[in-house]
CSV table of C-alpha atoms and ligand atoms in Angstrom, one decimal:
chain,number,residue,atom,x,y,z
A,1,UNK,CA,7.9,-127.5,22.3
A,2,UNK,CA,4.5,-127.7,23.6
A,3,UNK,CA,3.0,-130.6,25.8
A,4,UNK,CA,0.7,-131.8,23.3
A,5,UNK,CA,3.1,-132.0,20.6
A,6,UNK,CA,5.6,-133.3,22.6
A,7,UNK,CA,3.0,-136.3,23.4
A,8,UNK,CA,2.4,-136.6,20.0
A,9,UNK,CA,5.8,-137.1,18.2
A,10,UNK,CA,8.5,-138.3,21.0
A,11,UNK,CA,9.0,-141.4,18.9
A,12,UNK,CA,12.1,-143.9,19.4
A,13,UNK,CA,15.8,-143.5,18.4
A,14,UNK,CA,18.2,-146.5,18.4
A,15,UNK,CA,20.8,-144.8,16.8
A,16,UNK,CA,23.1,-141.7,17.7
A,17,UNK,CA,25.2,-139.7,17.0
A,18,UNK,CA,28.5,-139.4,18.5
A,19,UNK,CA,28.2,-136.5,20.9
A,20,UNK,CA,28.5,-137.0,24.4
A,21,UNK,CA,25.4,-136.0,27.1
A,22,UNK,CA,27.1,-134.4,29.7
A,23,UNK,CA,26.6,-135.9,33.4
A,24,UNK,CA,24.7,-132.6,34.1
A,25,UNK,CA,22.3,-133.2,31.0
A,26,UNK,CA,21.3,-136.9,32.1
A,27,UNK,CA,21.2,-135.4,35.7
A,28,UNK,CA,18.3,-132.5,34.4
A,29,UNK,CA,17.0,-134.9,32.2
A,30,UNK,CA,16.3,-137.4,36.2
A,31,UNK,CA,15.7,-134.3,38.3
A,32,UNK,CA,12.6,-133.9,36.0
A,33,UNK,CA,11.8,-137.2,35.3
A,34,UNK,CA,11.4,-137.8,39.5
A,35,UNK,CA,8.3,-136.0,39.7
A,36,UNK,CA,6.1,-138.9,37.6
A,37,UNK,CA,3.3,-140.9,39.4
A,38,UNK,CA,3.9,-143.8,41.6
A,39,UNK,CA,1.5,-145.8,43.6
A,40,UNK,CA,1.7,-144.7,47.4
A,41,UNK,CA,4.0,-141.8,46.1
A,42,UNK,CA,6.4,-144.7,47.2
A,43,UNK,CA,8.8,-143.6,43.8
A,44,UNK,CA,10.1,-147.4,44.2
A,45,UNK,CA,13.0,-146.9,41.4
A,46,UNK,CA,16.6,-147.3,40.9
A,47,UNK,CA,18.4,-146.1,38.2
A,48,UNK,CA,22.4,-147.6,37.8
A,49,UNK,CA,24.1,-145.2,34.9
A,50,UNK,CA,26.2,-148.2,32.9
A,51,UNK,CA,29.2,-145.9,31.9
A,52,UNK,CA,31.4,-149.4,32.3
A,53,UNK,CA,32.3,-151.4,28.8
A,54,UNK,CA,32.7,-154.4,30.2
A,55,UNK,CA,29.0,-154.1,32.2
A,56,UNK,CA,28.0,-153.2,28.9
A,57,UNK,CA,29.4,-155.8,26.8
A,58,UNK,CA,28.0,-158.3,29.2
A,59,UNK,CA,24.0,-156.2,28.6
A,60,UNK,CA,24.7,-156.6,25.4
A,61,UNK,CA,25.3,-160.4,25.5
A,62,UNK,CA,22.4,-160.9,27.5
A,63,UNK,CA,19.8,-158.8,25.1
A,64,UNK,CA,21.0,-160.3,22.0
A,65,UNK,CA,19.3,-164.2,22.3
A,66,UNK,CA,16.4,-162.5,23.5
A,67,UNK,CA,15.9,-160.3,20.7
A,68,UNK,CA,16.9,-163.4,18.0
A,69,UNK,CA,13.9,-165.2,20.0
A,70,UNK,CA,11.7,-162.5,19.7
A,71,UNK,CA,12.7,-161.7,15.9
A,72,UNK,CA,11.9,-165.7,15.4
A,73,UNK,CA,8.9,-165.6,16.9
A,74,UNK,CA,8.2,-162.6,14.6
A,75,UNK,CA,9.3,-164.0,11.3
A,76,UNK,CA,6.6,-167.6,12.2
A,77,UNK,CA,4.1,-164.9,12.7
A,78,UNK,CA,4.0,-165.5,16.4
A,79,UNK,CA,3.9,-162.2,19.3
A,80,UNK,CA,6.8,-163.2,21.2
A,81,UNK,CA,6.4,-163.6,24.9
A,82,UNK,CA,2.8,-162.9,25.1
A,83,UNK,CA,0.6,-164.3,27.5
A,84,UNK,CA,-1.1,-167.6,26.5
A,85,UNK,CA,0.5,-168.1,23.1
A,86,UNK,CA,3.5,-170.4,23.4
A,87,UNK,CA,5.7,-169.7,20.5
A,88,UNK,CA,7.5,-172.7,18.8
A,89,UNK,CA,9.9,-170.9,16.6
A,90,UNK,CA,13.9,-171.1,16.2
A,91,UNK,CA,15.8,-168.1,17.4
A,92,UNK,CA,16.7,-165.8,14.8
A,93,UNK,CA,20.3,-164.4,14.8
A,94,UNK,CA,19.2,-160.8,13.8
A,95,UNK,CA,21.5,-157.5,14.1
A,96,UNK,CA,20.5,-154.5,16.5
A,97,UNK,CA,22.2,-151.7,16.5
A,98,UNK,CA,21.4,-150.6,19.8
A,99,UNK,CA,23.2,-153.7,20.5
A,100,UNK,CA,26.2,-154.0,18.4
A,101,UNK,CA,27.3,-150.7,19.3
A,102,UNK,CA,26.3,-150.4,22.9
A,103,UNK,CA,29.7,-149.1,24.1
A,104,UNK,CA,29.3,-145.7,21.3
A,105,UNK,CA,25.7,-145.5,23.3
A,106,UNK,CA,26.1,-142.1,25.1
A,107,UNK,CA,23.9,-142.8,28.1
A,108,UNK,CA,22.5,-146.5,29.0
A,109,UNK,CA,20.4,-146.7,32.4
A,110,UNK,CA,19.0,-149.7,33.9
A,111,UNK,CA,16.0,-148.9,35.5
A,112,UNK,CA,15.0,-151.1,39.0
A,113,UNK,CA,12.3,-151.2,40.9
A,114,UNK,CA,12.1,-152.1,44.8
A,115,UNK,CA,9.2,-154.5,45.1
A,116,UNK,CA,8.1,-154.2,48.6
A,117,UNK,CA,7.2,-150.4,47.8
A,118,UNK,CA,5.1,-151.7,45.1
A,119,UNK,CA,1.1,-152.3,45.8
A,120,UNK,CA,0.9,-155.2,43.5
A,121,UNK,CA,-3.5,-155.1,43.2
A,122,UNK,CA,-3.4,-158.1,40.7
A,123,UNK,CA,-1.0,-160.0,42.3
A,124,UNK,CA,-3.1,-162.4,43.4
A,125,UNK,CA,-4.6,-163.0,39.7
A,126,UNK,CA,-4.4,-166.0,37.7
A,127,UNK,CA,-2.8,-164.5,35.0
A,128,UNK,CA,0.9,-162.6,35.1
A,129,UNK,CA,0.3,-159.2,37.5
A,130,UNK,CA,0.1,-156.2,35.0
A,131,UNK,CA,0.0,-153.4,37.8
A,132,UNK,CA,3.0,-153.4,39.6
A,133,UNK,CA,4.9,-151.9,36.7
A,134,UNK,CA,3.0,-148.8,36.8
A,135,UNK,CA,4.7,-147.5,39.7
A,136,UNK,CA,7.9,-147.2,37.4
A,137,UNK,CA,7.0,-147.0,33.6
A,138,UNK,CA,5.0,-143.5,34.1
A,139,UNK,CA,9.0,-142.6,35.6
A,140,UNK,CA,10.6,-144.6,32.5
A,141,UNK,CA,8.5,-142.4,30.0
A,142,UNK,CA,8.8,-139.6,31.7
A,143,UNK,CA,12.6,-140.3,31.5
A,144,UNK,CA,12.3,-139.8,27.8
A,145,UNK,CA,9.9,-137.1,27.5
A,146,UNK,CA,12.4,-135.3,29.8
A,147,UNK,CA,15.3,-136.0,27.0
A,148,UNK,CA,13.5,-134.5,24.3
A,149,UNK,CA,13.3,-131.3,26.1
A,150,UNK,CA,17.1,-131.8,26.4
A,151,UNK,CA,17.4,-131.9,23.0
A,152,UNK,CA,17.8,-136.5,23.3
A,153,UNK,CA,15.6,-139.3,22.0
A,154,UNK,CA,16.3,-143.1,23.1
A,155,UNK,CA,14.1,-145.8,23.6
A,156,UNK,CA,12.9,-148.0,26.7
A,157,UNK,CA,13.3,-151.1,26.2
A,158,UNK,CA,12.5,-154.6,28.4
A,159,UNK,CA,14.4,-157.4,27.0
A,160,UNK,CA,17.1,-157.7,29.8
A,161,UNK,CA,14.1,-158.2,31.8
A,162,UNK,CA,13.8,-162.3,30.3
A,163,UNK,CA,18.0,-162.3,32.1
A,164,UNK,CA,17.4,-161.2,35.3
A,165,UNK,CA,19.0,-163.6,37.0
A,166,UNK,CA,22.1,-163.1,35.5
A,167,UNK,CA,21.8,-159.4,35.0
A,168,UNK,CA,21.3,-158.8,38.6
A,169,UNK,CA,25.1,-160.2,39.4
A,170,UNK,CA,26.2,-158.1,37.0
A,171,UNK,CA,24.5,-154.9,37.8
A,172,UNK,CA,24.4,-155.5,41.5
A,173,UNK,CA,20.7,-155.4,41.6
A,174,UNK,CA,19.3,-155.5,45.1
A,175,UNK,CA,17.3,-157.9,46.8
A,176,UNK,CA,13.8,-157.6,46.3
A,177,UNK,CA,14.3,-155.7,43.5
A,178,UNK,CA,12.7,-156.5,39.6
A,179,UNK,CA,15.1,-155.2,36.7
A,180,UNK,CA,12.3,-153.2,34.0
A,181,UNK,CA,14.0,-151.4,31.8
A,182,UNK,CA,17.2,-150.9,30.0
A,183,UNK,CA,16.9,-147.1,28.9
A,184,UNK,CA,19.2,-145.9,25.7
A,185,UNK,CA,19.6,-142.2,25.4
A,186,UNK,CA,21.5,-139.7,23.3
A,187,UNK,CA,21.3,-137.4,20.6
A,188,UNK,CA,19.4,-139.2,17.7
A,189,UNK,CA,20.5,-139.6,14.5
A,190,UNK,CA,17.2,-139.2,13.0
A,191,UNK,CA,13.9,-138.3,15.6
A,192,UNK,CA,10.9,-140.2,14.8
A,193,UNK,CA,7.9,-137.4,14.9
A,194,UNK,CA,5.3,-139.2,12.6
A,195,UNK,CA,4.2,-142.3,15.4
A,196,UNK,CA,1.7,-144.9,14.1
A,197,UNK,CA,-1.2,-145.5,16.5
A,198,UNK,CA,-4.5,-146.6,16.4
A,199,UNK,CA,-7.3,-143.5,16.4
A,200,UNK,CA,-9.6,-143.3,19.7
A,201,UNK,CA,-12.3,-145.1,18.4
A,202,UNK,CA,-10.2,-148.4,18.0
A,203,UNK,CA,-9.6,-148.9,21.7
A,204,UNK,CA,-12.5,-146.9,23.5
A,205,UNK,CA,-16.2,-147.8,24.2
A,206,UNK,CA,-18.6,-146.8,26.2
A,207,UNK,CA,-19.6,-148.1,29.8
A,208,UNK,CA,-18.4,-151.7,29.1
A,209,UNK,CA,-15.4,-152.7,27.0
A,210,UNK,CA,-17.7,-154.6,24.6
A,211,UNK,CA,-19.9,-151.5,24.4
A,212,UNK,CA,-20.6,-148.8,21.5
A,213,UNK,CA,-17.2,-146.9,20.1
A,214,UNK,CA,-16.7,-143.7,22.0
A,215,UNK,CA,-16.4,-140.8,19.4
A,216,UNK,CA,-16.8,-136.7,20.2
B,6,LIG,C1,7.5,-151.4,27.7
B,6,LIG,C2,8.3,-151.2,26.4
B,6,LIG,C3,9.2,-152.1,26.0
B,6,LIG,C4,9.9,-151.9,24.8
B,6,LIG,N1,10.9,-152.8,24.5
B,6,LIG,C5,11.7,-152.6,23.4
B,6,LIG,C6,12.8,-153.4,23.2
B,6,LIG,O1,13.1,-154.4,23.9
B,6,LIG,N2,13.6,-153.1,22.1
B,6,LIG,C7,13.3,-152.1,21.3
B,6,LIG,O2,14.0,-151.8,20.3
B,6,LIG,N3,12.2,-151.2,21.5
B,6,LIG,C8,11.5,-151.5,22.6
B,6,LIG,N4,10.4,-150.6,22.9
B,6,LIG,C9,10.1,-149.5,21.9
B,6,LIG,C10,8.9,-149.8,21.1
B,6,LIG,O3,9.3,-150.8,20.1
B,6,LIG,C11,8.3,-148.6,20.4
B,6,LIG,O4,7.8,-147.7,21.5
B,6,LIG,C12,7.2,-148.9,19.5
B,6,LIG,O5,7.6,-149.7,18.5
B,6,LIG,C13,6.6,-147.6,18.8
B,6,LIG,O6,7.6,-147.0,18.0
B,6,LIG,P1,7.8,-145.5,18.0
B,6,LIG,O7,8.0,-145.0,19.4
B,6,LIG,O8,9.0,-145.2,17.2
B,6,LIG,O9,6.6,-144.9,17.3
B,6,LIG,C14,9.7,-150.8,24.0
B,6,LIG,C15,8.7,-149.9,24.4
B,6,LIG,C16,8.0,-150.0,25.6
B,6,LIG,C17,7.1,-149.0,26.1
């Protein structure tokens, strides 16, 4: 498959099927992902391979409020966790599959990220810093762009991010390090190819961000 299509249809999978990715798949699939972008070429991430049940189980247990608060926030029309809206909405208990059958998962990674490698520009902003994280999600995505060519999907997702503390016993995250993703990978039950997303025009302008739309 070509670059561009590969850009244009590597949608997310949540759901597998049961056959195994070989150690020496996932291996290819992080021997290519290493060679993404990184601030300083400093490549400041960590990835643990959960194979355990029991670390697992215990992901599991820590994603699953945080999704019934985000799917609770949803359904009272709120965007969960974003900044400057505070959300007063009731958790809502809410099934995910990626979560109920973590342990038939054939590869989960948690991705980490060593902090003092990281030059954080906006740290010093009054408002949460943004650019620290792209020293490791350019890796993250590159992760999954790198399991399509295997042959995998999976999806990246951030919610064991609002349990670090508690993840970080478990996982034996190091000091100074920020937990930003919980990868899921394996051979998808159904791959996504026809992605939603807003058309150029929506989101570029030219010269200032409240300028003219940018069209060819
Ligand atoms: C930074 C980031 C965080 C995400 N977090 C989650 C998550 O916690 N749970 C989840 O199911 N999907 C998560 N996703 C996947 C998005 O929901 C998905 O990319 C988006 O809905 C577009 O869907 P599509 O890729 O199938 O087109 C995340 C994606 C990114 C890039």
């Amino acid at each position: 498959m070509d670059l561009q299509t590969t850009l244009r249809s590597t949608g997310s999978a949540r759901t597998f099927r049961p056959d195994p990715v070989p150690d020496a798949t996932l291996a290819a699939v992080l021997d290519d992902a290493r060679f993404a972008p990184s601030g300083g070429n400093k490549q400041p991430w960590r990835v643990a391979v959960v194979k355990s049940a029991e670390i697992r189980r215990t992901m599991a247990d820590l994603m699953q409020p945080v999704w019934d608060e985000y799917m609770g926030a949803q359904a009272a029309g709120h965007r969960a966790f974003a900044f400057g809206r505070s959300v007063d909405a009731p958790p809502l208990p809410t099934p995910n599959p990626l979560l109920d059958h973590i342990l038939d998962v054939p590869v989960v990674l948690a991705v980490a990220a060593d902090l003092r490698d990281i030059a954080i520009m906006d740290g010093n902003a009054d408002r949460p810093p943004m650019v620290g994280g792209a020293s490791v999600y350019p890796f993250c995505w590159s992760i999954l762009l790198a399991a399509r060519a295997h042959g995998l999907g999976g999806v990246i997702t951030t919610f064991l991010s609002r349990r670090e503390a508690q993840a970080a016993s478990v996982l034996g995250l190091p000091e100074h390090h920020a937990l930003v993703a919980t990868i899921f990978l394996g051979v998808p039950e159904h791959q996504n190819t026809r992605l939603k997303r807003r058309p150029v025009e929506a989101f570029t302008t030219v010269d200032r961000f409240d300028g003219t739309p940018f069209s060819a």
